[in-house]
Coordinates of C-alpha atoms and ligand atoms in Angstrom, one line a residue:
M1 CA -8.2 -20.3 20.2
D2 CA -6.9 -18.8 17.0
T3 CA -7.7 -21.6 14.7
Q4 CA -9.5 -19.8 11.9
R5 CA -6.3 -18.6 10.2
I6 CA -4.4 -21.8 10.2
A7 CA -5.1 -24.3 7.5
I8 CA -3.6 -27.8 7.8
S9 CA -2.7 -29.3 4.4
T10 CA -1.3 -32.7 3.6
A11 CA 2.5 -33.2 3.8
A12 CA 2.6 -33.6 0.1
A13 CA 1.2 -30.1 -0.5
S14 CA 4.4 -28.6 0.9
D15 CA 6.3 -30.0 -2.2
P16 CA 6.2 -26.8 -4.3
Y17 CA 7.3 -24.7 -1.4
L18 CA 10.2 -27.2 -0.5
D19 CA 11.3 -26.9 -4.1
L20 CA 11.4 -23.0 -3.8
V21 CA 13.3 -23.4 -0.5
R22 CA 15.8 -25.8 -2.1
R23 CA 16.4 -23.2 -4.8
H24 CA 16.3 -20.0 -2.8
G25 CA 16.7 -20.9 0.9
S26 CA 14.5 -20.2 3.8
P27 CA 12.9 -17.8 4.8
L28 CA 11.7 -16.7 1.5
L29 CA 9.1 -14.2 0.2
V30 CA 7.5 -15.2 -3.1
L31 CA 6.0 -12.3 -5.2
D32 CA 3.6 -13.5 -7.8
C33 CA 3.3 -10.7 -10.4
R34 CA 0.5 -12.5 -12.1
V35 CA -1.6 -12.2 -9.0
L36 CA -0.7 -8.4 -8.8
A37 CA -1.8 -8.0 -12.4
E38 CA -5.1 -9.8 -11.7
Q39 CA -5.8 -7.6 -8.6
C40 CA -5.1 -4.6 -10.8
R41 CA -7.5 -5.7 -13.5
E42 CA -10.2 -6.3 -10.9
L43 CA -9.8 -2.8 -9.5
Q44 CA -9.7 -1.3 -12.9
T45 CA -13.0 -3.1 -13.8
A46 CA -14.6 -1.9 -10.5
L47 CA -13.5 1.7 -11.1
P48 CA -13.3 2.0 -14.9
E49 CA -13.1 5.8 -14.9
V50 CA -10.4 6.1 -12.2
D51 CA -6.6 6.4 -13.0
L52 CA -4.6 4.3 -10.6
Y53 CA -1.3 5.2 -8.9
Y54 CA 0.2 2.4 -7.0
A55 CA 1.1 3.3 -3.4
I56 CA 4.5 1.7 -3.6
K57 CA 5.0 2.1 0.2
S58 CA 2.9 -1.1 0.6
L59 CA 5.4 -3.2 -1.3
P60 CA 8.3 -1.2 -2.7
H61 CA 9.6 -3.8 -5.2
A62 CA 10.8 -3.2 -8.8
A63 CA 9.0 -6.3 -10.2
A64 CA 5.7 -5.0 -8.6
I65 CA 6.2 -1.5 -10.1
R66 CA 7.0 -2.8 -13.5
T67 CA 4.0 -5.2 -13.6
L68 CA 1.7 -2.4 -12.7
Q69 CA 3.3 0.0 -15.2
Q70 CA 2.4 -2.5 -17.9
A71 CA -1.1 -2.4 -16.7
G72 CA -1.2 1.4 -17.1
V73 CA -0.8 2.3 -13.5
G74 CA 1.3 5.2 -12.3
C75 CA 3.2 5.5 -8.9
D76 CA 2.2 7.2 -5.7
L77 CA 5.4 8.4 -4.1
A78 CA 6.1 9.5 -0.5
S79 CA 9.9 9.9 -0.2
S80 CA 13.2 10.4 -2.1
G81 CA 13.9 6.7 -1.6
E82 CA 10.7 5.8 -3.4
I83 CA 11.7 8.3 -6.2
E84 CA 14.9 6.4 -6.7
L85 CA 13.0 3.1 -6.9
V86 CA 10.7 4.4 -9.7
K87 CA 13.6 6.0 -11.5
R88 CA 15.4 2.6 -11.6
A89 CA 12.2 0.9 -12.8
G90 CA 12.0 3.3 -15.7
I91 CA 8.7 5.0 -14.7
A92 CA 8.2 8.3 -16.5
P93 CA 7.9 11.2 -14.0
R94 CA 4.5 12.4 -15.4
H95 CA 3.1 9.2 -14.3
T96 CA 3.9 9.9 -10.6
I97 CA 2.4 11.9 -7.9
H98 CA 3.9 12.8 -4.5
T99 CA 1.3 12.4 -1.8
H100 CA 3.1 12.8 1.5
P101 CA 1.3 15.9 3.0
I102 CA 4.4 16.8 5.1
K103 CA 7.8 17.2 3.4
R104 CA 11.2 18.7 3.8
D105 CA 12.3 21.2 1.1
T106 CA 15.0 18.7 0.0
E107 CA 12.3 16.2 -0.6
I108 CA 10.2 18.6 -2.7
R109 CA 13.4 19.5 -4.8
A110 CA 14.3 15.8 -5.2
A111 CA 10.8 15.1 -6.6
L112 CA 11.0 18.2 -8.9
R113 CA 14.4 17.2 -10.1
F114 CA 13.0 13.8 -11.1
G115 CA 10.1 15.5 -12.8
C116 CA 7.1 14.8 -10.5
T117 CA 5.0 18.0 -10.4
T118 CA 1.8 16.9 -8.5
F119 CA 2.1 17.3 -4.7
V120 CA -0.3 17.0 -1.7
V121 CA -0.6 19.6 1.0
D122 CA -2.9 19.9 4.0
N123 CA -1.9 23.0 5.9
A124 CA -0.6 26.5 5.6
D125 CA 3.1 25.7 6.2
E126 CA 3.1 23.0 3.5
I127 CA 1.5 25.5 1.0
L128 CA 4.1 28.1 1.8
K129 CA 6.9 25.5 1.1
F130 CA 5.8 25.5 -2.6
V131 CA 6.0 29.3 -3.2
P132 CA 9.6 29.0 -4.7
Y133 CA 8.3 26.4 -7.1
K134 CA 4.9 27.8 -7.9
H135 CA 5.2 27.8 -11.6
R136 CA 6.3 24.2 -11.7
V137 CA 3.7 22.5 -9.4
G138 CA 0.0 21.6 -9.1
L139 CA -1.3 21.0 -5.6
L140 CA -3.9 18.8 -4.3
L141 CA -5.5 19.7 -0.9
R142 CA -5.9 16.8 1.4
V143 CA -9.1 16.8 3.5
A144 CA -9.4 14.7 6.6
F145 CA -12.4 12.2 6.8
R146 CA -12.1 10.4 10.2
N147 CA -13.0 6.7 10.1
D148 CA -12.9 4.6 13.2
D149 CA -14.0 1.6 11.2
A150 CA -10.9 1.4 9.1
V151 CA -8.1 -0.7 10.4
V152 CA -5.7 2.2 10.0
D153 CA -7.4 5.7 10.2
L154 CA -4.9 7.9 8.4
S155 CA -7.1 11.0 8.8
K156 CA -6.0 11.0 12.5
K157 CA -2.6 12.2 11.4
F158 CA -3.2 13.9 8.0
G159 CA -5.7 16.2 6.2
C160 CA -7.2 19.6 6.9
D161 CA -10.6 20.0 8.5
L162 CA -13.4 20.9 6.2
N163 CA -13.7 24.3 7.8
E164 CA -10.1 25.2 7.0
V165 CA -10.5 24.5 3.2
S166 CA -11.7 28.1 2.4
Y167 CA -8.8 29.7 4.3
L168 CA -6.2 27.4 2.7
M169 CA -7.6 27.8 -0.8
G170 CA -7.5 31.6 -0.2
L171 CA -3.9 31.4 1.0
A172 CA -2.8 29.5 -2.0
E173 CA -4.6 32.0 -4.3
K174 CA -2.8 34.8 -2.6
M175 CA 0.6 33.1 -3.1
D176 CA -0.3 32.5 -6.8
L177 CA -0.2 28.8 -6.2
H178 CA -2.5 26.4 -8.1
I179 CA -4.6 24.1 -6.1
K180 CA -5.7 21.8 -8.9
G181 CA -8.0 19.5 -6.7
F182 CA -8.7 17.7 -3.6
S183 CA -7.5 14.3 -2.1
F184 CA -8.5 12.2 0.8
H185 CA -7.8 8.8 2.3
V186 CA -10.6 7.2 4.2
G187 CA -8.3 4.8 6.0
S188 CA -6.5 1.7 5.1
Q189 CA -8.5 -1.7 4.9
C190 CA -11.7 0.3 4.8
T191 CA -14.8 -1.9 5.4
D192 CA -17.4 0.0 3.6
G193 CA -17.3 1.8 0.2
H194 CA -19.9 4.2 1.4
R195 CA -16.9 6.0 3.3
H196 CA -15.3 6.8 0.0
A197 CA -18.7 7.8 -1.5
A198 CA -19.5 10.2 1.3
A199 CA -16.0 11.8 1.0
I200 CA -16.4 12.1 -2.8
E201 CA -19.8 13.8 -2.3
V202 CA -18.2 16.4 0.1
C203 CA -15.4 17.0 -2.3
N204 CA -17.9 17.4 -5.1
G205 CA -19.4 20.2 -3.2
L206 CA -15.9 21.7 -2.5
I207 CA -15.1 21.5 -6.3
R208 CA -18.3 23.3 -7.2
A209 CA -18.0 25.9 -4.3
N210 CA -14.4 26.8 -5.2
A211 CA -14.7 26.8 -9.0
H212 CA -14.2 30.6 -9.1
R213 CA -10.9 30.4 -7.2
G214 CA -7.4 30.6 -8.7
T215 CA -6.4 30.6 -12.4
A216 CA -8.3 27.4 -13.3
P217 CA -11.1 25.3 -11.7
Q218 CA -10.3 22.2 -9.6
S219 CA -9.8 19.4 -12.1
V220 CA -8.4 16.5 -10.1
L221 CA -10.0 14.4 -7.3
D222 CA -7.7 11.8 -5.6
I223 CA -9.8 9.3 -3.7
G224 CA -6.9 7.7 -1.9
G225 CA -6.4 4.0 -1.1
G226 CA -8.2 2.1 1.5
F227 CA -9.6 -0.7 -0.9
P228 CA -9.9 -3.8 1.2
V229 CA -8.8 -7.4 0.8
S230 CA -9.8 -10.4 2.9
Y231 CA -7.3 -11.9 5.2
T232 CA -9.7 -14.7 6.2
R233 CA -10.0 -16.7 3.1
S234 CA -13.6 -15.4 2.7
E235 CA -14.7 -14.2 -0.7
T236 CA -15.1 -10.4 -1.0
S237 CA -16.0 -8.5 -4.1
I238 CA -14.2 -5.3 -4.8
H239 CA -16.8 -4.6 -7.5
A240 CA -19.6 -4.6 -4.8
F241 CA -17.4 -2.5 -2.5
C242 CA -17.0 0.1 -5.3
D243 CA -20.8 0.3 -6.1
P244 CA -21.4 3.3 -4.0
I245 CA -18.2 4.9 -5.2
R246 CA -19.1 4.6 -8.8
T247 CA -22.5 6.2 -8.0
A248 CA -20.8 9.1 -6.3
L249 CA -18.3 9.6 -9.0
A250 CA -21.0 9.8 -11.6
Q251 CA -22.2 13.1 -10.0
L252 CA -18.8 14.9 -10.4
P253 CA -18.6 17.6 -12.9
P254 CA -17.4 16.0 -16.3
H255 CA -14.0 18.0 -16.4
V256 CA -12.8 16.3 -13.2
Q257 CA -10.1 13.6 -13.6
V258 CA -10.5 11.0 -10.8
I259 CA -7.3 9.2 -9.5
A260 CA -6.7 6.7 -6.7
E261 CA -3.7 5.6 -4.7
P262 CA -4.3 1.8 -4.0
G263 CA -1.6 -0.1 -2.1
R264 CA -3.0 -3.0 -0.1
F265 CA -5.6 -4.1 -2.6
L266 CA -3.0 -4.6 -5.3
S267 CA -0.1 -6.0 -3.3
A268 CA -1.5 -8.0 -0.3
P269 CA -2.6 -11.2 -2.2
A270 CA 0.5 -11.2 -4.4
M271 CA 3.1 -12.3 -1.9
L272 CA 3.5 -15.3 0.4
A273 CA 6.1 -16.2 3.0
V274 CA 7.8 -19.6 3.3
T275 CA 9.3 -20.2 6.7
T276 CA 10.9 -23.2 8.3
V277 CA 10.7 -24.7 11.8
M278 CA 14.3 -24.2 13.1
G279 CA 13.7 -24.9 16.8
R280 CA 11.2 -26.6 19.1
A281 CA 10.4 -26.8 22.8
V282 CA 7.6 -27.7 25.1
R283 CA 6.8 -24.9 27.5
G284 CA 3.7 -24.6 29.9
G285 CA 2.1 -27.7 28.2
R286 CA 2.3 -26.1 24.8
H287 CA 4.4 -27.0 21.8
W288 CA 6.6 -24.1 20.7
Y289 CA 7.8 -24.0 17.2
Y290 CA 10.5 -21.4 16.3
L291 CA 10.3 -20.2 12.8
D292 CA 13.1 -18.4 10.8
E293 CA 11.0 -15.3 10.2
G294 CA 9.0 -13.3 12.8
V295 CA 7.5 -9.9 13.6
Y296 CA 10.8 -8.1 13.4
G297 CA 10.9 -9.3 9.8
A298 CA 8.1 -9.7 7.2
F299 CA 5.6 -10.4 10.0
S300 CA 6.1 -6.9 11.2
G301 CA 2.7 -6.2 9.6
Q302 CA 1.2 -8.0 12.7
I303 CA 2.5 -5.1 14.8
Y304 CA 2.4 -2.0 12.5
D305 CA -0.5 -2.9 10.2
H306 CA -2.5 -4.8 12.8
M307 CA -3.0 -7.7 10.5
Q308 CA -3.1 -11.5 11.1
Y309 CA -2.0 -13.5 8.0
P310 CA -3.6 -16.8 7.0
L311 CA -1.1 -19.6 7.8
E312 CA -0.6 -23.1 6.4
V313 CA 1.2 -26.0 7.9
F314 CA 1.7 -29.4 6.3
S315 CA 1.1 -32.8 8.1
D316 CA -0.6 -36.1 7.6
R317 CA -1.0 -36.6 11.4
S318 CA -4.5 -36.3 13.0
E319 CA -3.7 -35.4 16.6
R320 CA -3.7 -31.6 17.4
Y321 CA -1.9 -29.9 20.4
P322 CA -2.0 -26.5 21.8
S323 CA 0.9 -24.8 20.1
V324 CA 2.7 -21.5 19.6
L325 CA 4.5 -20.2 16.4
A326 CA 7.3 -17.9 17.3
G327 CA 9.9 -15.8 15.4
P328 CA 13.6 -16.2 15.5
T329 CA 14.7 -13.1 17.6
C330 CA 15.4 -13.0 21.3
D331 CA 12.4 -10.8 22.0
S332 CA 9.3 -12.3 23.6
I333 CA 6.9 -10.1 21.5
D334 CA 8.2 -12.0 18.5
L335 CA 5.2 -14.4 18.3
I336 CA 3.3 -15.2 15.1
A337 CA 0.4 -17.3 16.5
E338 CA 0.1 -17.8 20.2
D339 CA -3.0 -19.9 20.7
V340 CA -3.4 -22.5 17.9
R341 CA -3.9 -26.2 17.7
L342 CA -1.4 -28.0 15.4
P343 CA -0.2 -31.4 14.6
E344 CA 3.2 -32.2 15.9
L345 CA 5.9 -30.4 13.6
Q346 CA 9.4 -31.6 13.0
L347 CA 12.5 -29.4 12.6
G348 CA 12.8 -28.4 8.9
D349 CA 9.0 -28.5 8.4
L350 CA 7.6 -25.6 6.4
V351 CA 5.0 -23.0 7.6
V352 CA 3.6 -20.8 4.8
A353 CA 1.9 -17.4 5.4
H354 CA -0.4 -16.1 2.7
M355 CA -1.6 -12.6 1.9
M356 CA 1.8 -11.3 2.9
G357 CA 2.2 -8.6 0.1
A358 CA 1.2 -5.4 1.8
Y359 CA 3.0 -3.5 4.6
T360 CA 5.1 -6.7 5.6
A361 CA 8.6 -6.7 4.0
A362 CA 8.1 -2.9 3.6
S363 CA 8.4 -2.5 7.4
A364 CA 10.8 -5.4 8.2
S365 CA 13.9 -4.7 10.3
N366 CA 17.3 -6.2 10.8
F367 CA 16.9 -6.7 14.6
N368 CA 19.3 -9.1 16.2
S369 CA 21.3 -8.4 13.0
L370 CA 19.3 -10.9 11.1
P371 CA 19.2 -10.3 7.4
K372 CA 15.9 -9.2 5.8
T373 CA 14.1 -12.0 4.0
P374 CA 14.7 -11.9 0.3
I375 CA 11.9 -11.5 -2.2
V376 CA 11.8 -13.8 -5.3
A377 CA 9.5 -12.4 -8.0
V378 CA 7.9 -15.0 -10.2
N379 CA 5.9 -14.3 -13.5
A380 CA 7.6 -10.9 -13.6
P381 CA 7.9 -8.7 -16.7
P382 CA 11.5 -8.5 -18.1
T383 CA 13.7 -5.8 -16.6
P384 CA 13.9 -2.8 -19.1
H385 CA 17.3 -1.7 -20.3
H386 CA 16.1 1.9 -20.4
A387 CA 13.3 4.1 -19.2
S388 CA 10.1 3.1 -21.0
P389 CA 6.8 5.0 -21.0
I390 CA 3.6 3.5 -19.6
P391 CA 1.7 1.9 -22.4
S392 CA -1.6 3.4 -21.4
K393 CA -2.1 7.1 -22.0
K394 CA -4.5 7.3 -19.2
V395 CA -2.3 7.9 -16.2
A396 CA -0.8 11.4 -16.5
I397 CA -1.9 14.5 -14.7
T398 CA -1.1 17.8 -16.2
N399 CA -0.5 21.1 -14.5
T400 CA -1.5 24.5 -15.8
A401 CA 1.7 25.9 -14.2
S402 CA 4.6 26.3 -16.6
H403 CA 8.3 25.3 -15.8
R404 CA 10.2 28.4 -14.9
S405 CA 12.0 28.1 -11.7
R406 CA 14.9 25.7 -10.9
C407 CA 15.5 23.6 -7.8
Ligands
PLP501 C1 -1.1 8.8 1.1 C2 -1.4 7.3 1.0 N1 -1.9 6.9 -0.2 C3 -2.1 5.7 -0.4 C4 -2.0 4.8 0.7 C5 -2.3 3.3 0.4 O1 -3.4 2.9 1.1 P1 -4.0 1.4 1.0 O2 -2.8 0.5 1.1 O3 -5.0 1.3 2.2 O4 -4.6 1.3 -0.3 C6 -1.4 5.1 1.9 C7 -1.2 4.2 3.0 O5 -0.7 4.5 4.1 C8 -1.2 6.5 2.1 O6 -0.7 6.9 3.2

């Protein structure tokens, strides 16, 4: 029985959510920018020497980007759509990096037109795509570190093998392209900071072994994302998670600038979903409650991101019944919680899902022609009237390459 993730609060505890629904409708996603800023402070404290670039794919929302901008965080981009988003948010291009290892030429040109000049590559074809722009870009070579323990093992799909590094560095050198450092991603929702630490140690060796290559030594190490959050209401300490990471970073040559691309850790706790019971049935001895949001919407993370979100229902009744929480579409895969014990709920009752910030709205669809759930940002910084620079001088990577070619 999946009871661990359902909290049953008093009926009165739903009042603030009812108020939000009265003002904005249901279903509703509520992004609290203050929580985002707190998460950011925690990670910056845990990794004081690391410059952060928000992986906006986790929650591509302007208020989130602006909040993190004010905290001195840059943006990790992966598509032209994300470039448009940061442009509109007024992020300076020098505070962005493009980290998708596989890109079309049009994508590269869009990023260069914007002014982003740091790109990630992980194979020979990708390196060769940058030859026309060689004087304008600095490349990071992404190395794979497989991690079966992470919830999403990204090195299954991206990153070169360690034994390819020398060949790829040689190819770049031959093409007069500057590989300015290495990057990796040890997997999203990583369970052990020693994974990052082990990858840093290997990259430390690569930086030292390849110092003679190219026009300048490798001066950037991008330690990716993967910083975990708790979806089970248990306390976790990001500072303790980062202990081995800090130790490994301390061994790097002093000229190396360390950057990271956190997504989930920053965005996950910052958003919740307010949904409403819009239909009921008793089937097979269980109470079925049909909510106005489901796995084709913001709960899509249950499918794509393999997450289960902590749920909260509101009732003063003590009896519990085997129950199912289902989404609004016509598909039977659209189930949010299948085996739970709940008090009897009424039409119009609210069900709130917490920790809904990362990889939820980002992967929602319009299946059944249902509109995507709107996001209301609270405690958000004001919208800028023009592009404004990041207050901190920390987040900016420079290239040794000069700007000569056009795209
Ligand atoms: C290239 C890259 N960077 C950063 C991230 C963010 O990872 P996380 O949300 O685990 O911090 C991802 C996630 O898919 C990614 O693909």
